[in-house]
Amino acid sequence: MRIKSFSELQKQRSFILIKLIKYFLFLLFIIFIINSRALAVSPPCYIMQWGTSGTSNGQFNTPEGIAVDNSGDVYVADVINNRIEEFSSTGAYITQWGSPGTGNGQFNEPAGIAVDSSGNVYVADTNNERIEEFSNADAYITQWGSPGTGNGQFSFNLAAAVVAVDSNGVYVADTNNNRIQEFSSTGTYITQWGGYGGGDGRFQFPRAVATSPINGDFYVVDSGNNLIQEFSSTGTYITQWGSFGTGNGQFKTPYGIAIDSSGNVYVADTSNFRIQEFSSTGTYITQWGSFGTGNGQFGNEGYGGPFGIAVNSSGDVYVADTVNNRIEEFGACPSPTITPTFTISTTYTISPTITSTPSLTCTATITPTQSITCTATISPTISMTCTITITPTAVIPLCLTLYKNSPNPCSNGTNIVYQLCDTAQVNVKIYTVSGEVVREIQQQGVPGMNSIYWDCNNKAGKGVASGVFIYSIEAADGITKKKAWGKMAVAK
């Protein structure tokens, strides 16, 4: 047996090292492609609107703050009219309270509003520099705050201050003091964080704050820095995203923020006249809106885009189109009737010598799911035409949104979560990083949120090895197909 020389061993080691580097670079490339691949997510559809300029029930003069309670009722801070108006989820007027002044239950241009899980309403009474609390029956409970820079004091000074609540307490964007203050539900000061500046955890005029129902993290609209900043429930800085501009994920003086039940973040990008949606980690998802007074548009006379924004438990988004003095609602696109057009025209003439009464039946099948039958009875000596005409309406496109699987890393099993806007056959394939299919799972998906469970086993039912895996999810409804990609880790 020949012993390899030192140079041969060196060459062999170099060859192995080059192969390992190539494999590592290929793995990085796959991960980059997955992370950078934008999911094709359609924005929600315009549903309806309500409100006009005025002082009567259901009218507004500069509506800014907006909130939704657990039953779906919508509360609007009607700023110049110095009142709070309550509506049903479909915009039907319910009640109102408030008047100009400094007394209990009175307001001086209230701009922010929030509702807790018990239905209690918290209002940022902006120019009175205080927070007022009301019961779910609109009765005054208490208030706290005064002008200043001390603990529990505020400097709103005409700013559209916004308040948020969760199970831990009440959080106030103290705009001109460039900080977030936390209070108990009864107004006891707890803590604060922030300070003027452009660094991590510092603000230039924070306009709004919202809490995540998923993990209790806080998201702050740092309006002057054109950023969204995320903090833990204890105020520890986590991350930020955004910059000045008009591109996807950029902002021009953002004002409002809301978070849905999945943790997705909606931002009122005010001077860009649009709403932008992001994942909980700041990944851009979609946007909608433009300048104007039409359905789904915001602003008027060159200024004043969307200000307040709220999301209900069904994912419907309510936007305060402030200058147009209205509330606009957006949500899941309705499913139209699929009715392709076709015409059947057949003429039969029966001679006078035929004494029987024949029967004519014409049948047509409509792709993909509908059929129709026309039956005509023809008497002798009569000529008859059977005509069927069906006019189509819009066909809803198939949409697919992929969410993070959980738990990740997978040890004993994980759920791959996705959302559909229509019924579809769903197929999930799980690959190694080298492209080998280790498992394939099928499911009939329904409109809304769905999940597919993987037990971290391969086709043979044996557990896979620890490492990084790639998965694809494909939805097909018989007409179109949509596909998305994700990745996960397995740790055993």
CSV table of C-alpha atoms in Angstrom, one decimal:
chain,number,residue,atom,x,y,z
A,1,MET,CA,0.0,0.0,0.0
A,2,ARG,CA,1.4,3.3,-1.1
A,3,ILE,CA,1.6,6.1,1.5
A,4,LYS,CA,0.5,9.4,0.2
A,5,SER,CA,3.0,12.2,0.2
A,6,PHE,CA,2.5,15.4,2.2
A,7,SER,CA,1.7,17.4,-1.0
A,8,GLU,CA,-0.9,14.8,-2.0
A,9,LEU,CA,-2.5,15.0,1.5
A,10,GLN,CA,-2.5,18.8,1.2
A,11,LYS,CA,-4.3,18.6,-2.2
A,12,GLN,CA,-6.9,16.2,-0.8
A,13,ARG,CA,-7.6,18.5,2.2
A,14,SER,CA,-7.9,21.5,-0.1
A,15,PHE,CA,-10.3,19.6,-2.4
A,16,ILE,CA,-12.5,18.6,0.6
A,17,LEU,CA,-12.4,22.2,1.9
A,18,ILE,CA,-13.4,23.6,-1.4
A,19,LYS,CA,-16.4,21.2,-1.6
A,20,LEU,CA,-17.5,22.2,2.0
A,21,ILE,CA,-17.2,25.9,1.1
A,22,LYS,CA,-19.3,25.3,-2.1
A,23,TYR,CA,-21.9,23.4,-0.1
A,24,PHE,CA,-22.0,26.2,2.6
A,25,LEU,CA,-22.4,28.9,-0.1
A,26,PHE,CA,-25.2,26.9,-1.8
A,27,LEU,CA,-27.0,26.7,1.6
A,28,LEU,CA,-26.6,30.4,2.1
A,29,PHE,CA,-27.9,31.0,-1.4
A,30,ILE,CA,-31.0,28.9,-0.7
A,31,ILE,CA,-31.7,30.7,2.6
A,32,PHE,CA,-31.3,34.0,0.9
A,33,ILE,CA,-33.7,33.1,-1.9
A,34,ILE,CA,-36.3,32.0,0.6
A,35,ASN,CA,-35.9,35.1,2.8
A,36,SER,CA,-35.9,37.5,-0.1
A,37,ARG,CA,-38.7,36.0,-2.0
A,38,ALA,CA,-41.8,38.3,-1.6
A,39,LEU,CA,-45.0,36.6,-1.0
A,40,ALA,CA,-47.7,37.7,-3.4
A,41,VAL,CA,-50.3,39.0,-1.0
A,42,SER,CA,-53.2,41.0,-2.3
A,43,PRO,CA,-54.4,44.0,-0.2
A,44,PRO,CA,-57.8,43.8,1.4
A,45,CYS,CA,-60.8,45.0,-0.5
A,46,TYR,CA,-62.7,48.2,0.1
A,47,ILE,CA,-65.9,47.3,2.0
A,48,MET,CA,-67.8,50.4,2.9
A,49,GLN,CA,-67.5,53.9,4.4
A,50,TRP,CA,-69.6,56.2,6.6
A,51,GLY,CA,-69.6,59.8,7.8
A,52,THR,CA,-69.7,63.3,6.3
A,53,SER,CA,-68.7,66.7,7.5
A,54,GLY,CA,-71.0,68.1,10.2
A,55,THR,CA,-72.1,68.1,13.8
A,56,SER,CA,-75.1,65.7,13.7
A,57,ASN,CA,-75.1,62.1,14.8
A,58,GLY,CA,-72.7,60.1,12.6
A,59,GLN,CA,-71.0,63.2,11.2
A,60,PHE,CA,-67.5,64.3,11.9
A,61,ASN,CA,-65.2,67.3,12.1
A,62,THR,CA,-61.6,65.9,11.9
A,63,PRO,CA,-61.9,62.3,13.1
A,64,GLU,CA,-58.5,61.0,14.2
A,65,GLY,CA,-58.4,58.3,16.9
A,66,ILE,CA,-60.3,55.0,16.2
A,67,ALA,CA,-60.7,51.8,18.3
A,68,VAL,CA,-62.8,48.6,18.2
A,69,ASP,CA,-64.1,46.7,21.2
A,70,ASN,CA,-64.5,42.9,21.7
A,71,SER,CA,-68.1,43.0,20.3
A,72,GLY,CA,-67.0,44.8,17.1
A,73,ASP,CA,-68.3,48.3,17.9
A,74,VAL,CA,-66.2,51.1,16.6
A,75,TYR,CA,-65.3,54.2,18.6
A,76,VAL,CA,-64.2,57.4,16.9
A,77,ALA,CA,-62.5,60.5,18.5
A,78,ASP,CA,-64.3,63.3,16.7
A,79,VAL,CA,-61.7,66.0,17.4
A,80,ILE,CA,-63.1,69.4,16.6
A,81,ASN,CA,-66.6,68.4,17.7
A,82,ASN,CA,-65.1,67.4,21.1
A,83,ARG,CA,-66.9,64.1,21.4
A,84,ILE,CA,-66.6,60.4,21.1
A,85,GLU,CA,-69.0,58.6,18.7
A,86,GLU,CA,-69.8,54.9,18.8
A,87,PHE,CA,-70.9,52.9,15.8
A,88,SER,CA,-71.7,49.3,15.0
A,89,SER,CA,-69.3,47.3,13.0
A,90,THR,CA,-71.3,48.2,9.8
A,91,GLY,CA,-71.3,51.9,10.6
A,92,ALA,CA,-74.7,52.3,12.2
A,93,TYR,CA,-74.7,55.2,14.7
A,94,ILE,CA,-75.2,54.0,18.4
A,95,THR,CA,-74.4,56.9,20.7
A,96,GLN,CA,-72.0,59.7,21.6
A,97,TRP,CA,-70.7,61.6,24.6
A,98,GLY,CA,-68.6,64.7,25.4
A,99,SER,CA,-68.7,68.4,25.0
A,100,PRO,CA,-66.1,71.3,24.9
A,101,GLY,CA,-64.6,72.1,28.3
A,102,THR,CA,-62.2,71.0,31.1
A,103,GLY,CA,-64.7,69.3,33.4
A,104,ASN,CA,-65.2,65.6,33.9
A,105,GLY,CA,-66.2,64.0,30.7
A,106,GLN,CA,-65.5,67.1,28.7
A,107,PHE,CA,-62.8,67.4,26.0
A,108,ASN,CA,-60.5,69.9,24.3
A,109,GLU,CA,-59.8,68.3,20.9
A,110,PRO,CA,-59.5,64.6,21.9
A,111,ALA,CA,-57.3,62.7,19.4
A,112,GLY,CA,-56.5,59.3,20.8
A,113,ILE,CA,-58.8,56.5,22.0
A,114,ALA,CA,-58.4,52.8,23.1
A,115,VAL,CA,-60.8,50.2,24.5
A,116,ASP,CA,-59.8,47.5,27.0
A,117,SER,CA,-61.0,43.9,27.2
A,118,SER,CA,-63.8,44.9,29.6
A,119,GLY,CA,-65.1,47.6,27.2
A,120,ASN,CA,-63.7,50.6,29.2
A,121,VAL,CA,-62.8,53.5,27.0
A,122,TYR,CA,-59.6,55.6,27.5
A,123,VAL,CA,-59.4,58.9,25.7
A,124,ALA,CA,-56.4,61.1,25.1
A,125,ASP,CA,-57.9,64.6,25.9
A,126,THR,CA,-55.2,66.3,23.9
A,127,ASN,CA,-55.3,69.9,24.7
A,128,ASN,CA,-56.3,69.3,28.3
A,129,GLU,CA,-53.1,67.2,28.6
A,130,ARG,CA,-54.9,64.3,30.3
A,131,ILE,CA,-56.3,60.8,29.9
A,132,GLU,CA,-60.0,60.3,30.7
A,133,GLU,CA,-61.5,56.8,31.4
A,134,PHE,CA,-65.2,55.9,30.8
A,135,SER,CA,-67.1,52.7,31.4
A,136,ASN,CA,-68.5,50.5,28.7
A,137,ALA,CA,-71.8,52.3,29.3
A,138,ASP,CA,-70.0,55.7,28.5
A,139,ALA,CA,-70.1,56.8,32.1
A,140,TYR,CA,-67.1,58.9,33.3
A,141,ILE,CA,-64.8,57.0,35.7
A,142,THR,CA,-61.6,58.9,36.3
A,143,GLN,CA,-58.8,61.0,34.8
A,144,TRP,CA,-55.1,61.7,35.2
A,145,GLY,CA,-52.4,63.9,33.8
A,146,SER,CA,-51.5,67.6,33.6
A,147,PRO,CA,-49.2,69.8,31.5
A,148,GLY,CA,-45.5,69.2,32.1
A,149,THR,CA,-42.5,67.0,31.7
A,150,GLY,CA,-42.7,65.1,35.0
A,151,ASN,CA,-43.8,61.5,35.6
A,152,GLY,CA,-47.5,61.2,34.7
A,153,GLN,CA,-47.5,64.6,33.0
A,154,PHE,CA,-48.0,65.2,29.3
A,155,SER,CA,-47.0,67.6,26.5
A,156,PHE,CA,-49.4,66.8,23.7
A,157,ASN,CA,-49.7,70.4,22.6
A,158,LEU,CA,-52.0,69.9,19.5
A,159,ALA,CA,-50.3,66.6,18.7
A,160,ALA,CA,-52.4,63.6,17.8
A,161,ALA,CA,-51.6,61.7,20.9
A,162,VAL,CA,-52.6,58.0,20.9
A,163,VAL,CA,-53.3,55.7,23.9
A,164,ALA,CA,-53.1,51.9,23.9
A,165,VAL,CA,-54.2,49.3,26.5
A,166,ASP,CA,-53.5,45.7,27.3
A,167,SER,CA,-53.8,43.4,30.3
A,168,ASN,CA,-50.9,45.1,32.0
A,169,GLY,CA,-52.1,48.7,31.8
A,170,VAL,CA,-52.4,51.9,29.7
A,171,TYR,CA,-49.7,53.2,27.4
A,172,VAL,CA,-49.6,56.8,26.2
A,173,ALA,CA,-47.5,58.3,23.4
A,174,ASP,CA,-46.4,61.5,25.1
A,175,THR,CA,-45.6,63.1,21.8
A,176,ASN,CA,-43.8,66.4,22.5
A,177,ASN,CA,-41.9,64.9,25.5
A,178,ASN,CA,-40.7,62.2,23.1
A,179,ARG,CA,-41.5,59.3,25.4
A,180,ILE,CA,-43.9,56.5,26.1
A,181,GLN,CA,-45.5,56.4,29.6
A,182,GLU,CA,-47.1,53.4,31.2
A,183,PHE,CA,-49.9,53.6,33.8
A,184,SER,CA,-52.1,51.1,35.6
A,185,SER,CA,-55.7,50.9,34.5
A,186,THR,CA,-56.6,53.4,37.2
A,187,GLY,CA,-53.9,55.9,36.2
A,188,THR,CA,-51.1,55.1,38.6
A,189,TYR,CA,-47.7,56.0,37.0
A,190,ILE,CA,-45.5,52.9,36.4
A,191,THR,CA,-42.6,53.7,34.1
A,192,GLN,CA,-41.5,55.4,30.9
A,193,TRP,CA,-38.9,55.0,28.1
A,194,GLY,CA,-37.7,57.1,25.2
A,195,GLY,CA,-36.1,60.5,24.9
A,196,TYR,CA,-35.4,62.8,22.0
A,197,GLY,CA,-33.1,61.6,19.2
A,198,GLY,CA,-32.6,59.3,16.3
A,199,GLY,CA,-30.9,56.3,18.0
A,200,ASP,CA,-32.4,53.0,19.0
A,201,GLY,CA,-35.2,53.5,21.5
A,202,ARG,CA,-35.3,57.3,21.1
A,203,PHE,CA,-38.0,59.3,19.4
A,204,GLN,CA,-38.8,62.4,17.4
A,205,PHE,CA,-42.5,63.0,18.1
A,206,PRO,CA,-43.9,59.5,18.7
A,207,ARG,CA,-47.5,59.7,17.5
A,208,ALA,CA,-49.0,56.3,18.3
A,209,VAL,CA,-48.4,53.1,20.2
A,210,ALA,CA,-50.0,49.6,19.9
A,211,THR,CA,-49.5,46.3,21.8
A,212,SER,CA,-49.2,42.9,20.2
A,213,PRO,CA,-51.8,40.2,21.3
A,214,ILE,CA,-49.2,37.6,20.5
A,215,ASN,CA,-46.3,38.4,22.9
A,216,GLY,CA,-47.2,41.8,24.5
A,217,ASP,CA,-44.5,43.7,22.6
A,218,PHE,CA,-45.0,47.4,21.9
A,219,TYR,CA,-44.8,49.0,18.5
A,220,VAL,CA,-44.3,52.8,18.4
A,221,VAL,CA,-44.8,55.1,15.4
A,222,ASP,CA,-41.7,57.3,15.6
A,223,SER,CA,-43.2,59.9,13.2
A,224,GLY,CA,-40.3,62.4,13.0
A,225,ASN,CA,-37.8,59.6,12.3
A,226,ASN,CA,-40.2,57.8,9.9
A,227,LEU,CA,-39.7,54.6,11.8
A,228,ILE,CA,-41.6,51.9,13.5
A,229,GLN,CA,-39.8,50.8,16.7
A,230,GLU,CA,-40.5,47.6,18.6
A,231,PHE,CA,-40.0,47.1,22.4
A,232,SER,CA,-40.5,44.3,24.8
A,233,SER,CA,-43.4,44.4,27.3
A,234,THR,CA,-40.8,45.9,29.8
A,235,GLY,CA,-39.7,48.7,27.4
A,236,THR,CA,-36.5,47.0,26.2
A,237,TYR,CA,-35.6,48.0,22.6
A,238,ILE,CA,-35.9,45.1,20.1
A,239,THR,CA,-35.7,46.4,16.5
A,240,GLN,CA,-37.0,49.1,14.1
A,241,TRP,CA,-37.8,49.4,10.4
A,242,GLY,CA,-38.6,52.2,7.9
A,243,SER,CA,-37.0,55.3,6.4
A,244,PHE,CA,-38.1,58.4,4.7
A,245,GLY,CA,-39.5,57.8,1.2
A,246,THR,CA,-42.3,56.4,-1.0
A,247,GLY,CA,-41.1,52.9,-1.6
A,248,ASN,CA,-42.4,49.7,0.0
A,249,GLY,CA,-41.6,49.9,3.8
A,250,GLN,CA,-40.8,53.6,3.7
A,251,PHE,CA,-42.8,56.3,5.3
A,252,LYS,CA,-43.7,60.0,5.2
A,253,THR,CA,-44.9,61.2,8.5
A,254,PRO,CA,-46.7,58.0,9.7
A,255,TYR,CA,-49.4,58.6,12.4
A,256,GLY,CA,-51.5,55.5,13.2
A,257,ILE,CA,-50.8,51.9,14.0
A,258,ALA,CA,-52.8,48.7,14.8
A,259,ILE,CA,-52.0,45.0,15.2
A,260,ASP,CA,-54.2,42.1,14.2
A,261,SER,CA,-54.7,38.8,16.0
A,262,SER,CA,-51.9,37.2,14.0
A,263,GLY,CA,-49.4,39.9,15.0
A,264,ASN,CA,-49.3,41.7,11.7
A,265,VAL,CA,-48.7,45.4,11.9
A,266,TYR,CA,-50.8,48.0,10.0
A,267,VAL,CA,-49.4,51.6,9.7
A,268,ALA,CA,-51.2,54.7,8.5
A,269,ASP,CA,-48.5,56.2,6.3
A,270,THR,CA,-50.2,59.6,6.4
A,271,SER,CA,-48.3,61.8,3.9
A,272,ASN,CA,-48.0,58.9,1.4
A,273,PHE,CA,-51.9,58.6,1.6
A,274,ARG,CA,-51.7,54.8,2.1
A,275,ILE,CA,-51.9,51.9,4.6
A,276,GLN,CA,-48.9,49.6,4.8
A,277,GLU,CA,-49.0,46.1,6.3
A,278,PHE,CA,-46.0,44.3,7.8
A,279,SER,CA,-45.2,41.1,9.6
A,280,SER,CA,-44.5,41.2,13.4
A,281,THR,CA,-40.8,41.4,12.6
A,282,GLY,CA,-41.2,44.3,10.1
A,283,THR,CA,-41.2,42.4,6.8
A,284,TYR,CA,-43.3,44.3,4.2
A,285,ILE,CA,-46.4,42.4,3.2
A,286,THR,CA,-48.7,44.8,1.2
A,287,GLN,CA,-50.2,48.2,0.9
A,288,TRP,CA,-53.3,50.0,-0.4
A,289,GLY,CA,-54.6,53.6,-0.8
A,290,SER,CA,-53.8,56.7,-2.8
A,291,PHE,CA,-54.6,60.4,-2.7
A,292,GLY,CA,-58.2,61.3,-3.3
A,293,THR,CA,-61.8,61.2,-2.2
A,294,GLY,CA,-62.9,58.0,-3.9
A,295,ASN,CA,-63.5,54.6,-2.3
A,296,GLY,CA,-60.3,53.4,-0.7
A,297,GLN,CA,-58.5,56.7,-1.2
A,298,PHE,CA,-57.4,59.1,1.5
A,299,GLY,CA,-56.8,62.9,1.8
A,300,ASN,CA,-58.2,66.0,0.2
A,301,GLU,CA,-56.8,69.3,-1.2
A,302,GLY,CA,-53.3,67.9,-1.2
A,303,TYR,CA,-52.9,67.1,2.5
A,304,GLY,CA,-54.2,65.1,5.4
A,305,GLY,CA,-54.0,61.4,4.6
A,306,PRO,CA,-55.1,58.5,6.9
A,307,PHE,CA,-54.6,59.1,10.7
A,308,GLY,CA,-56.2,56.6,13.0
A,309,ILE,CA,-56.4,52.8,12.3
A,310,ALA,CA,-57.9,49.8,14.1
A,311,VAL,CA,-58.4,46.1,13.4
A,312,ASN,CA,-61.2,43.9,14.6
A,313,SER,CA,-61.1,40.2,15.6
A,314,SER,CA,-62.1,39.2,12.0
A,315,GLY,CA,-59.2,41.1,10.5
A,316,ASP,CA,-61.3,44.0,9.1
A,317,VAL,CA,-59.4,47.3,9.0
A,318,TYR,CA,-61.0,50.6,9.9
A,319,VAL,CA,-59.3,53.8,8.9
A,320,ALA,CA,-60.0,57.4,9.9
A,321,ASP,CA,-59.8,59.4,6.6
A,322,THR,CA,-59.5,62.6,8.6
A,323,VAL,CA,-59.7,65.4,6.1
A,324,ASN,CA,-62.6,63.6,4.2
A,325,ASN,CA,-64.5,63.3,7.5
A,326,ARG,CA,-65.2,59.6,7.1
A,327,ILE,CA,-64.4,56.1,8.3
A,328,GLU,CA,-63.4,53.6,5.6
A,329,GLU,CA,-63.6,49.8,6.2
A,330,PHE,CA,-61.4,47.2,4.4
A,331,GLY,CA,-61.6,43.5,4.6
A,332,ALA,CA,-61.7,40.1,2.9
A,333,CYS,CA,-62.7,40.4,-0.7
A,334,PRO,CA,-66.2,39.0,-1.3
A,335,SER,CA,-66.6,35.9,-3.4
A,336,PRO,CA,-68.4,36.7,-6.7
A,337,THR,CA,-70.7,34.3,-8.6
A,338,ILE,CA,-68.8,32.4,-11.3
A,339,THR,CA,-71.1,32.6,-14.4
A,340,PRO,CA,-69.3,32.2,-17.7
A,341,THR,CA,-71.2,33.4,-20.8
A,342,PHE,CA,-72.6,31.0,-23.4
A,343,THR,CA,-75.6,30.9,-25.8
A,344,ILE,CA,-77.5,27.9,-27.0
A,345,SER,CA,-79.9,28.6,-29.9
A,346,THR,CA,-81.8,25.7,-31.5
A,347,THR,CA,-84.8,25.9,-33.8
A,348,TYR,CA,-87.2,22.9,-34.5
A,349,THR,CA,-90.1,23.2,-36.9
A,350,ILE,CA,-92.9,20.6,-36.7
A,351,SER,CA,-94.9,19.9,-39.8
A,352,PRO,CA,-98.8,19.9,-39.6
A,353,THR,CA,-98.9,16.1,-40.4
A,354,ILE,CA,-97.3,15.2,-37.0
A,355,THR,CA,-100.0,14.7,-34.4
A,356,SER,CA,-97.8,13.8,-31.4
A,357,THR,CA,-96.2,16.4,-29.1
A,358,PRO,CA,-92.4,16.0,-29.1
A,359,SER,CA,-90.2,17.2,-26.3
A,360,LEU,CA,-86.9,19.2,-26.7
A,361,THR,CA,-84.3,19.2,-24.0
A,362,CYS,CA,-81.0,21.2,-24.3
A,363,THR,CA,-78.4,20.8,-21.5
A,364,ALA,CA,-75.2,22.8,-21.0
A,365,THR,CA,-72.3,22.3,-18.6
A,366,ILE,CA,-70.6,25.3,-17.2
A,367,THR,CA,-66.9,25.0,-16.1
A,368,PRO,CA,-66.0,24.5,-13.4
A,369,THR,CA,-69.0,23.7,-11.1
A,370,GLN,CA,-72.3,24.9,-12.6
A,371,SER,CA,-74.8,23.3,-15.0
A,372,ILE,CA,-78.2,24.4,-16.4
A,373,THR,CA,-81.0,22.5,-18.2
A,374,CYS,CA,-83.5,24.1,-20.6
A,375,THR,CA,-86.6,22.0,-21.5
A,376,ALA,CA,-89.2,23.1,-24.0
A,377,THR,CA,-92.4,21.2,-25.2
A,378,ILE,CA,-93.2,21.9,-28.8
A,379,SER,CA,-96.7,21.5,-30.2
A,380,PRO,CA,-97.3,20.7,-33.9
A,381,THR,CA,-97.0,23.5,-36.5
A,382,ILE,CA,-95.1,25.7,-34.0
A,383,SER,CA,-91.5,26.9,-34.4
A,384,MET,CA,-89.6,27.5,-31.2
A,385,THR,CA,-86.1,28.7,-30.2
A,386,CYS,CA,-84.4,27.7,-26.9
A,387,THR,CA,-81.8,30.3,-25.9
A,388,ILE,CA,-79.8,30.4,-22.7
A,389,THR,CA,-77.6,33.4,-22.0
A,390,ILE,CA,-75.5,33.8,-18.8
A,391,THR,CA,-73.5,37.0,-18.2
A,392,PRO,CA,-70.3,36.7,-16.1
A,393,THR,CA,-69.2,38.7,-13.1
A,394,ALA,CA,-65.7,39.0,-11.8
A,395,VAL,CA,-64.0,35.7,-10.8
A,396,ILE,CA,-62.1,36.0,-7.5
A,397,PRO,CA,-58.4,35.2,-7.8
A,398,LEU,CA,-56.8,32.6,-5.6
A,399,CYS,CA,-54.6,34.1,-2.9
A,400,LEU,CA,-52.2,32.3,-0.5
A,401,THR,CA,-50.3,33.8,2.5
A,402,LEU,CA,-47.7,31.8,4.3
A,403,TYR,CA,-47.0,32.4,8.0
A,404,LYS,CA,-44.2,31.1,10.2
A,405,ASN,CA,-44.4,27.5,11.3
A,406,SER,CA,-44.5,26.9,15.1
A,407,PRO,CA,-42.7,25.6,17.0
A,408,ASN,CA,-39.5,26.4,15.2
A,409,PRO,CA,-37.2,24.6,15.6
A,410,CYS,CA,-39.3,21.5,15.3
A,411,SER,CA,-38.5,18.6,17.7
A,412,ASN,CA,-41.6,16.4,18.0
A,413,GLY,CA,-43.9,18.3,15.5
A,414,THR,CA,-44.7,21.6,14.0
A,415,ASN,CA,-47.7,23.4,12.4
A,416,ILE,CA,-47.2,25.1,9.0
A,417,VAL,CA,-49.8,28.0,9.1
A,418,TYR,CA,-51.2,29.6,5.9
A,419,GLN,CA,-54.2,31.7,4.8
A,420,LEU,CA,-56.5,31.3,1.8
A,421,CYS,CA,-59.1,33.5,0.3
A,422,ASP,CA,-61.0,30.6,-1.3
A,423,THR,CA,-61.3,26.8,-1.0
A,424,ALA,CA,-58.3,25.0,-2.5
A,425,GLN,CA,-56.4,21.7,-2.6
A,426,VAL,CA,-53.1,22.3,-0.7
A,427,ASN,CA,-49.9,20.3,-1.1
A,428,VAL,CA,-46.9,20.7,1.2
A,429,LYS,CA,-43.5,19.3,0.3
A,430,ILE,CA,-40.6,19.3,2.8
A,431,TYR,CA,-37.0,19.2,1.4
A,432,THR,CA,-33.5,18.8,2.6
A,433,VAL,CA,-31.2,21.7,1.6
A,434,SER,CA,-29.9,19.5,-1.2
A,435,GLY,CA,-33.4,19.3,-2.7
A,436,GLU,CA,-34.4,15.8,-1.6
A,437,VAL,CA,-38.2,15.5,-0.8
A,438,VAL,CA,-38.5,13.9,2.7
A,439,ARG,CA,-42.2,14.3,3.2
A,440,GLU,CA,-45.3,15.3,1.2
A,441,ILE,CA,-48.6,16.2,2.9
A,442,GLN,CA,-52.0,17.1,1.3
A,443,GLN,CA,-55.0,18.9,2.7
A,444,GLN,CA,-58.2,20.6,1.6
A,445,GLY,CA,-57.8,24.2,2.6
A,446,VAL,CA,-60.7,26.5,3.4
A,447,PRO,CA,-61.1,30.3,3.3
A,448,GLY,CA,-59.3,31.9,6.2
A,449,MET,CA,-56.5,30.6,8.5
A,450,ASN,CA,-55.4,26.9,8.0
A,451,SER,CA,-52.5,24.8,9.3
A,452,ILE,CA,-50.8,21.5,8.3
A,453,TYR,CA,-49.1,19.4,11.0
A,454,TRP,CA,-45.7,17.8,10.3
A,455,ASP,CA,-44.5,15.3,12.9
A,456,CYS,CA,-40.8,15.8,11.9
A,457,ASN,CA,-40.8,12.3,10.3
A,458,ASN,CA,-39.9,11.3,6.8
A,459,LYS,CA,-41.9,9.2,4.2
A,460,ALA,CA,-41.0,6.0,6.0
A,461,GLY,CA,-42.2,7.3,9.4
A,462,LYS,CA,-38.8,7.8,10.8
A,463,GLY,CA,-37.6,11.0,12.5
A,464,VAL,CA,-35.5,13.2,10.3
A,465,ALA,CA,-32.0,14.3,11.4
A,466,SER,CA,-31.4,17.7,12.9
A,467,GLY,CA,-30.7,20.5,10.5
A,468,VAL,CA,-32.3,23.1,8.2
A,469,PHE,CA,-35.3,22.1,6.0
A,470,ILE,CA,-37.1,23.9,3.2
A,471,TYR,CA,-40.8,23.6,2.5
A,472,SER,CA,-43.1,24.6,-0.3
A,473,ILE,CA,-46.8,25.0,-0.1
A,474,GLU,CA,-48.9,25.0,-3.2
A,475,ALA,CA,-52.7,25.8,-3.4
A,476,ALA,CA,-54.8,25.0,-6.4
A,477,ASP,CA,-58.5,25.7,-7.0
A,478,GLY,CA,-59.0,24.0,-10.4
A,479,ILE,CA,-58.3,27.3,-12.2
A,480,THR,CA,-55.1,28.8,-10.8
A,481,LYS,CA,-52.3,27.8,-8.6
A,482,LYS,CA,-50.3,29.8,-6.0
A,483,LYS,CA,-47.0,28.7,-4.4
A,484,ALA,CA,-44.9,30.0,-1.4
A,485,TRP,CA,-41.7,28.9,0.3
A,486,GLY,CA,-40.5,28.7,3.9
A,487,LYS,CA,-37.8,27.2,6.0
A,488,MET,CA,-37.5,25.7,9.4
A,489,ALA,CA,-35.0,24.1,11.7
A,490,VAL,CA,-35.2,20.6,13.3
A,491,ALA,CA,-33.5,20.1,16.6
A,492,LYS,CA,-33.6,16.7,18.3
